[in-house]
PDB file of C-alpha atoms in Angstrom:
ATOM      1  CA  MET M   1      73.958 -14.084-172.014  1.00 42.00           C
ATOM      2  CA  LYS M   2      73.915 -15.428-168.483  1.00 39.00           C
ATOM      3  CA  THR M   3      77.666 -15.828-168.607  1.00 40.00           C
ATOM      4  CA  LEU M   4      78.161 -12.181-169.681  1.00 38.00           C
ATOM      5  CA  LEU M   5      75.701 -10.925-167.044  1.00 36.00           C
ATOM      6  CA  GLY M   6      77.488 -12.955-164.397  1.00 45.00           C
ATOM      7  CA  ALA M   7      80.820 -11.505-165.435  1.00 42.00           C
ATOM      8  CA  LEU M   8      79.464  -7.956-165.314  1.00 39.00           C
ATOM      9  CA  THR M   9      77.873  -8.577-161.928  1.00 41.00           C
ATOM     10  CA  SER M  10      81.161  -9.922-160.547  1.00 42.00           C
ATOM     11  CA  ALA M  11      83.055  -6.935-161.921  1.00 41.00           C
ATOM     12  CA  THR M  12      80.544  -4.546-160.377  1.00 42.00           C
ATOM     13  CA  LEU M  13      80.826  -6.242-157.003  1.00 41.00           C
ATOM     14  CA  LEU M  14      84.635  -6.155-157.190  1.00 42.00           C
ATOM     15  CA  LEU M  15      84.586  -2.422-157.968  1.00 44.00           C
ATOM     16  CA  ALA M  16      82.196  -1.767-155.101  1.00 47.00           C
ATOM     17  CA  THR M  17      84.351  -3.758-152.719  1.00 49.00           C
ATOM     18  CA  THR M  18      87.512  -1.915-153.796  1.00 49.00           C
ATOM     19  CA  THR M  19      85.812   1.469-153.368  1.00 50.00           C
ATOM     20  CA  THR M  20      84.624   0.539-149.902  1.00 52.00           C
ATOM     21  CA  PHE M  21      88.112  -0.234-148.584  1.00 60.00           C
ATOM     22  CA  ALA M  22      90.126   2.475-150.431  1.00 67.00           C
ATOM     23  CA  ALA M  23      91.096   5.590-148.424  1.00 73.00           C
ATOM     24  CA  SER M  24      89.366   8.570-149.999  1.00 85.00           C
ATOM     25  CA  THR M  25      90.218  11.250-147.431  1.00 80.00           C
ATOM     26  CA  VAL M  26      93.328  12.651-145.737  1.00 78.00           C
ATOM     27  CA  ASP M  27      93.559  14.933-142.699  1.00 77.00           C
ATOM     28  CA  LEU M  28      95.365  18.266-142.490  1.00 76.00           C
ATOM     29  CA  THR M  29      96.238  19.442-138.974  1.00 64.00           C
ATOM     30  CA  VAL M  30      97.263  22.973-138.079  1.00 75.00           C
ATOM     31  CA  LYS M  31      98.812  23.266-134.618  1.00 67.00           C
ATOM     32  CA  GLY M  32     100.538  25.842-132.483  1.00 66.00           C
ATOM     33  CA  LEU M  33     100.438  27.705-129.204  1.00 64.00           C
ATOM     34  CA  ILE M  34      99.761  31.376-128.588  1.00 68.00           C
ATOM     35  CA  VAL M  35     101.803  32.598-125.637  1.00 64.00           C
ATOM     36  CA  PRO M  36     100.436  35.363-123.406  1.00 67.00           C
ATOM     37  CA  SER M  37     103.639  37.437-123.390  1.00 72.00           C
ATOM     38  CA  ALA M  38     106.055  38.665-126.044  1.00 91.00           C
ATOM     39  CA  CYS M  39     109.825  39.134-125.812  1.00 95.00           C
ATOM     40  CA  THR M  40     111.932  41.817-127.468  1.00 94.00           C
ATOM     41  CA  PRO M  41     115.661  41.306-128.162  1.00 94.00           C
ATOM     42  CA  SER M  42     118.254  44.060-128.582  1.00 95.00           C
ATOM     43  CA  LEU M  43     122.014  44.353-129.116  1.00 94.00           C
ATOM     44  CA  SER M  44     124.406  47.052-127.981  1.00 93.00           C
ATOM     45  CA  SER M  45     126.072  49.210-130.664  1.00 93.00           C
ATOM     46  CA  GLY M  46     123.114  48.497-132.913  1.00 92.00           C
ATOM     47  CA  GLY M  47     124.436  44.973-133.383  1.00 93.00           C
ATOM     48  CA  VAL M  48     127.331  46.271-135.514  1.00 93.00           C
ATOM     49  CA  ILE M  49     131.014  45.361-135.153  1.00 92.00           C
ATOM     50  CA  ASP M  50     133.199  47.576-137.352  1.00 93.00           C
ATOM     51  CA  HIS M  51     136.838  46.575-137.792  1.00 92.00           C
ATOM     52  CA  GLY M  52     137.567  49.680-139.855  1.00 93.00           C
ATOM     53  CA  LYS M  53     140.159  49.587-142.622  1.00 93.00           C
ATOM     54  CA  ILE M  54     142.792  46.841-142.485  1.00 93.00           C
ATOM     55  CA  SER M  55     145.859  46.769-144.731  1.00 94.00           C
ATOM     56  CA  ALA M  56     146.277  43.552-146.687  1.00 94.00           C
ATOM     57  CA  LYS M  57     149.993  43.745-145.829  1.00 94.00           C
ATOM     58  CA  ASP M  58     149.126  43.301-142.129  1.00 95.00           C
ATOM     59  CA  LEU M  59     147.486  39.937-142.798  1.00 95.00           C
ATOM     60  CA  ASN M  60     149.353  36.635-142.718  1.00 96.00           C
ATOM     61  CA  PRO M  61     149.981  35.086-146.158  1.00 96.00           C
ATOM     62  CA  ASP M  62     150.231  31.491-144.916  1.00 95.00           C
ATOM     63  CA  ASN M  63     148.040  31.445-141.783  1.00 96.00           C
ATOM     64  CA  PRO M  64     144.665  32.929-140.832  1.00 96.00           C
ATOM     65  CA  THR M  65     144.850  36.297-139.036  1.00 94.00           C
ATOM     66  CA  MET M  66     142.703  37.163-136.020  1.00 96.00           C
ATOM     67  CA  ILE M  67     141.700  40.795-136.497  1.00 93.00           C
ATOM     68  CA  GLY M  68     139.728  41.470-133.338  1.00 93.00           C
ATOM     69  CA  LEU M  69     137.712  40.302-130.351  1.00 95.00           C
ATOM     70  CA  HIS M  70     134.630  42.389-129.611  1.00 94.00           C
ATOM     71  CA  THR M  71     131.875  42.075-127.019  1.00 95.00           C
ATOM     72  CA  LEU M  72     128.245  43.004-127.569  1.00 94.00           C
ATOM     73  CA  THR M  73     125.594  42.949-124.855  1.00 96.00           C
ATOM     74  CA  MET M  74     122.338  41.246-125.756  1.00 96.00           C
ATOM     75  CA  ALA M  75     119.148  41.928-123.818  1.00 96.00           C
ATOM     76  CA  VAL M  76     115.858  40.081-124.095  1.00 96.00           C
ATOM     77  CA  VAL M  77     112.951  41.682-122.265  1.00 96.00           C
ATOM     78  CA  CYS M  78     109.654  39.804-121.945  1.00 96.00           C
ATOM     79  CA  GLU M  79     106.275  41.001-120.703  1.00 94.00           C
ATOM     80  CA  GLY M  80     106.260  38.186-118.148  1.00 93.00           C
ATOM     81  CA  GLN M  81     108.123  35.026-117.157  1.00 95.00           C
ATOM     82  CA  THR M  82     108.575  33.166-120.452  1.00 95.00           C
ATOM     83  CA  LEU M  83     110.381  30.013-121.518  1.00 96.00           C
ATOM     84  CA  ILE M  84     112.534  31.010-124.500  1.00 96.00           C
ATOM     85  CA  ALA M  85     115.553  30.113-126.576  1.00 97.00           C
ATOM     86  CA  LEU M  86     117.645  32.128-129.006  1.00 96.00           C
ATOM     87  CA  GLN M  87     118.256  30.713-132.464  1.00 95.00           C
ATOM     88  CA  SER M  88     120.888  31.921-134.911  1.00 94.00           C
ATOM     89  CA  GLU M  89     121.056  31.820-138.687  1.00 93.00           C
ATOM     90  CA  ASP M  90     124.194  32.584-140.686  1.00 95.00           C
ATOM     91  CA  ASN M  91     123.179  34.912-143.518  1.00 95.00           C
ATOM     92  CA  ARG M  92     126.515  34.194-145.234  1.00 95.00           C
ATOM     93  CA  LYS M  93     126.196  30.438-145.061  1.00 95.00           C
ATOM     94  CA  GLY M  94     128.849  28.571-147.041  1.00 95.00           C
ATOM     95  CA  SER M  95     131.483  31.294-146.784  1.00 95.00           C
ATOM     96  CA  SER M  96     133.119  30.308-143.477  1.00 96.00           C
ATOM     97  CA  ILE M  97     136.625  28.820-143.509  1.00 94.00           C
ATOM     98  CA  SER M  98     135.796  26.865-140.336  1.00 89.00           C
ATOM     99  CA  ASN M  99     132.996  24.366-139.807  1.00 86.00           C
ATOM    100  CA  GLY M 100     130.630  25.482-137.079  1.00 88.00           C
ATOM    101  CA  ASP M 101     131.444  29.186-137.430  1.00 95.00           C
ATOM    102  CA  TYR M 102     129.887  32.094-139.310  1.00 94.00           C
ATOM    103  CA  GLY M 103     131.107  33.306-142.690  1.00 95.00           C
ATOM    104  CA  LEU M 104     132.398  36.718-143.748  1.00 95.00           C
ATOM    105  CA  GLY M 105     131.321  36.534-147.376  1.00 95.00           C
ATOM    106  CA  LEU M 106     133.067  35.551-150.602  1.00 96.00           C
ATOM    107  CA  ILE M 107     135.594  37.235-152.893  1.00 94.00           C
ATOM    108  CA  ASN M 108     134.857  36.762-156.605  1.00 95.00           C
ATOM    109  CA  GLY M 109     132.056  34.382-155.639  1.00 94.00           C
ATOM    110  CA  THR M 110     134.343  31.537-154.556  1.00 96.00           C
ATOM    111  CA  GLU M 111     137.123  32.691-152.202  1.00 96.00           C
ATOM    112  CA  LYS M 112     136.152  32.436-148.524  1.00 96.00           C
ATOM    113  CA  LEU M 113     137.208  35.616-146.739  1.00 95.00           C
ATOM    114  CA  GLY M 114     137.223  34.225-143.215  1.00 95.00           C
ATOM    115  CA  HIS M 115     134.964  33.444-140.271  1.00 95.00           C
ATOM    116  CA  TYR M 116     133.844  34.571-136.837  1.00 94.00           C
ATOM    117  CA  HIS M 117     132.493  32.695-133.859  1.00 94.00           C
ATOM    118  CA  ILE M 118     130.171  33.772-131.069  1.00 95.00           C
ATOM    119  CA  ARG M 119     130.653  32.855-127.423  1.00 97.00           C
ATOM    120  CA  VAL M 120     127.984  33.440-124.765  1.00 98.00           C
ATOM    121  CA  ILE M 121     129.366  34.755-121.465  1.00 97.00           C
ATOM    122  CA  ASN M 122     127.995  36.237-118.231  1.00 97.00           C
ATOM    123  CA  PRO M 123     124.307  35.332-118.684  1.00 98.00           C
ATOM    124  CA  ILE M 124     122.022  36.933-116.083  1.00 98.00           C
ATOM    125  CA  ALA M 125     118.324  36.054-115.801  1.00 98.00           C
ATOM    126  CA  ASP M 126     116.195  38.391-113.688  1.00 97.00           C
ATOM    127  CA  GLY M 127     119.231  39.475-111.717  1.00 97.00           C
ATOM    128  CA  VAL M 128     120.503  35.940-111.025  1.00 98.00           C
ATOM    129  CA  ALA M 129     123.538  34.290-112.609  1.00 98.00           C
ATOM    130  CA  VAL M 130     122.617  31.383-114.884  1.00 98.00           C
ATOM    131  CA  GLN M 131     124.497  29.185-117.338  1.00 98.00           C
ATOM    132  CA  SER M 132     124.134  28.996-121.103  1.00 98.00           C
ATOM    133  CA  ILE M 133     122.862  25.748-122.615  1.00 98.00           C
ATOM    134  CA  ALA M 134     122.285  24.626-126.195  1.00 97.00           C
ATOM    135  CA  SER M 135     120.107  22.245-128.178  1.00 96.00           C
ATOM    136  CA  ILE M 136     120.144  21.141-131.795  1.00 94.00           C
ATOM    137  CA  ASN M 137     116.357  21.212-132.158  1.00 93.00           C
ATOM    138  CA  GLY M 138     115.304  23.564-129.358  1.00 91.00           C
ATOM    139  CA  GLN M 139     113.048  20.919-127.830  1.00 90.00           C
ATOM    140  CA  ASP M 140     115.169  18.470-125.863  1.00 91.00           C
ATOM    141  CA  ASN M 141     118.690  17.153-125.247  1.00 95.00           C
ATOM    142  CA  TRP M 142     119.941  20.430-123.754  1.00 97.00           C
ATOM    143  CA  PHE M 143     123.613  20.535-122.832  1.00 97.00           C
ATOM    144  CA  LEU M 144     126.063  22.990-121.293  1.00 97.00           C
ATOM    145  CA  GLU M 145     127.553  25.179-124.058  1.00 97.00           C
ATOM    146  CA  LYS M 146     129.132  28.617-124.448  1.00 97.00           C
ATOM    147  CA  PHE M 147     129.813  28.588-128.200  1.00 96.00           C
ATOM    148  CA  TRP M 148     126.792  29.634-130.241  1.00 96.00           C
ATOM    149  CA  ASP M 149     127.123  27.800-133.545  1.00 96.00           C
ATOM    150  CA  PRO M 150     124.865  28.632-136.513  1.00 95.00           C
ATOM    151  CA  ASN M 151     121.376  27.111-136.142  1.00 91.00           C
ATOM    152  CA  PHE M 152     122.004  26.243-132.482  1.00 93.00           C
ATOM    153  CA  TYR M 153     119.282  27.039-129.973  1.00 97.00           C
ATOM    154  CA  ILE M 154     120.739  28.807-126.940  1.00 98.00           C
ATOM    155  CA  SER M 155     118.880  29.133-123.648  1.00 98.00           C
ATOM    156  CA  VAL M 156     119.780  29.488-119.979  1.00 98.00           C
ATOM    157  CA  ALA M 157     119.508  27.113-117.064  1.00 98.00           C
ATOM    158  CA  ASP M 158     119.827  27.150-113.308  1.00 97.00           C
ATOM    159  CA  MET M 159     123.426  26.713-112.139  1.00 96.00           C
ATOM    160  CA  SER M 160     122.524  23.352-110.600  1.00 94.00           C
ATOM    161  CA  ASP M 161     120.875  21.787-113.668  1.00 95.00           C
ATOM    162  CA  PRO M 162     122.139  22.344-117.250  1.00 94.00           C
ATOM    163  CA  THR M 163     119.516  20.047-118.802  1.00 95.00           C
ATOM    164  CA  GLN M 164     116.420  22.258-118.501  1.00 96.00           C
ATOM    165  CA  PRO M 165     115.822  25.871-119.612  1.00 98.00           C
ATOM    166  CA  VAL M 166     114.328  28.228-117.044  1.00 98.00           C
ATOM    167  CA  PRO M 167     111.705  30.899-117.772  1.00 97.00           C
ATOM    168  CA  VAL M 168     112.922  34.501-117.794  1.00 97.00           C
ATOM    169  CA  GLN M 169     111.479  37.985-117.914  1.00 97.00           C
ATOM    170  CA  GLU M 170     114.708  39.887-118.433  1.00 98.00           C
ATOM    171  CA  LEU M 171     117.772  38.155-119.850  1.00 98.00           C
ATOM    172  CA  LEU M 172     121.169  39.804-120.214  1.00 98.00           C
ATOM    173  CA  LEU M 173     124.197  38.159-121.766  1.00 97.00           C
ATOM    174  CA  ASP M 174     127.443  39.153-123.433  1.00 97.00           C
ATOM    175  CA  LEU M 175     128.383  37.895-126.882  1.00 96.00           C
ATOM    176  CA  GLU M 176     132.108  37.631-127.575  1.00 96.00           C
ATOM    177  CA  VAL M 177     132.700  37.845-131.317  1.00 95.00           C
ATOM    178  CA  ASP M 178     136.114  36.692-132.538  1.00 95.00           C
ATOM    179  CA  THR M 179     136.844  37.550-136.200  1.00 94.00           C
ATOM    180  CA  THR M 180     139.500  35.874-138.359  1.00 95.00           C
ATOM    181  CA  ILE M 181     140.603  36.534-141.967  1.00 94.00           C
ATOM    182  CA  ASN M 182     141.746  33.670-144.210  1.00 96.00           C
ATOM    183  CA  ARG M 183     145.397  33.337-145.264  1.00 96.00           C
ATOM    184  CA  THR M 184     146.006  35.882-147.995  1.00 95.00           C
ATOM    185  CA  ASP M 185     147.749  33.537-150.431  1.00 94.00           C
ATOM    186  CA  ARG M 186     144.269  32.134-151.062  1.00 91.00           C
ATOM    187  CA  LEU M 187     142.603  35.505-151.599  1.00 95.00           C
ATOM    188  CA  ASP M 188     142.451  38.093-154.351  1.00 96.00           C
ATOM    189  CA  LEU M 189     143.100  41.349-152.448  1.00 94.00           C
ATOM    190  CA  SER M 190     144.040  43.458-155.463  1.00 93.00           C
ATOM    191  CA  ASN M 191     140.934  45.577-154.790  1.00 93.00           C
ATOM    192  CA  GLU M 192     139.143  46.689-151.624  1.00 93.00           C
ATOM    193  CA  VAL M 193     137.197  43.809-150.057  1.00 93.00           C
ATOM    194  CA  GLN M 194     134.191  44.287-147.802  1.00 93.00           C
ATOM    195  CA  ILE M 195     134.089  42.243-144.599  1.00 93.00           C
ATOM    196  CA  ASP M 196     130.502  41.072-144.850  1.00 94.00           C
ATOM    197  CA  GLY M 197     129.464  38.956-141.860  1.00 94.00           C
ATOM    198  CA  SER M 198     125.764  38.832-141.030  1.00 94.00           C
ATOM    199  CA  ALA M 199     123.619  36.687-138.749  1.00 94.00           C
ATOM    200  CA  THR M 200     119.995  36.791-137.630  1.00 94.00           C
ATOM    201  CA  LEU M 201     119.286  36.119-133.953  1.00 95.00           C
ATOM    202  CA  THR M 202     115.684  35.158-133.211  1.00 94.00           C
ATOM    203  CA  VAL M 203     113.725  34.669-129.991  1.00 95.00           C
ATOM    204  CA  MET M 204     111.960  31.306-130.039  1.00 95.00           C
ATOM    205  CA  TYR M 205     109.179  30.413-127.594  1.00 94.00           C
ATOM    206  CA  LEU M 206     109.517  26.981-126.027  1.00 93.00           C
TER     207      LEU M 206
END
C-alpha cells in the first residue's frame, strides 16, 4: 500500500512539475502605422493602351514582333510630404514570354501571347528632377533602376543619393510601355485573339 501511494505521489509531483514548465500561452501582435496624409495615383488615357487591330500576317513567324511603344503619364498627389513607393502586380502572371516582364494572356490556356515591359522616365518630385530607384521588399537595399519589373517597389531619390527614397507631395513620371507579340509559329491565330495585358499599380506608404 505504501509502495502504491509512493508511486502515485511521485506521478502527481511529476505531472505538477511538467505543468509548471510547459508553455500554456502564446502572444498575437497586431502592428501598423496610420499616416496623416493619403496619396492618390492616376494614369493618363485612363491607364489604357490600345494597339487596335493587328493582322496576324504582319507578325513574324520565327521571331517576336514589337507592336508598339507607348508612354503614359503617372501622377501621385499626396495631402502632404509623404514617403511612398509604387508596387506593381502582374494580373496575367505566368503568361509572359520573358522573365521579369508582364504577360499578355494565354491562347487556348497554354500559349503565351507575348509580353510588355515598363520603364520609368522623367520623374519629377514637387517640381524637382529626381531619379527612380527600386527595392525587392520596399524596405531597404534601394538601387538605381528604370525598369519596373512585376512586384518591384519603385520610389524616387535625390539625384545625389540613389540609396534612400525622398518624401513627396506631388510626383510625376512617365511610363514607357513596350509591347511584343510572340513568334506566330507557336501560336494558334486561326481566330481573333484579345491582347489582354493587365497590371495593378499600388501606392505603398514607407
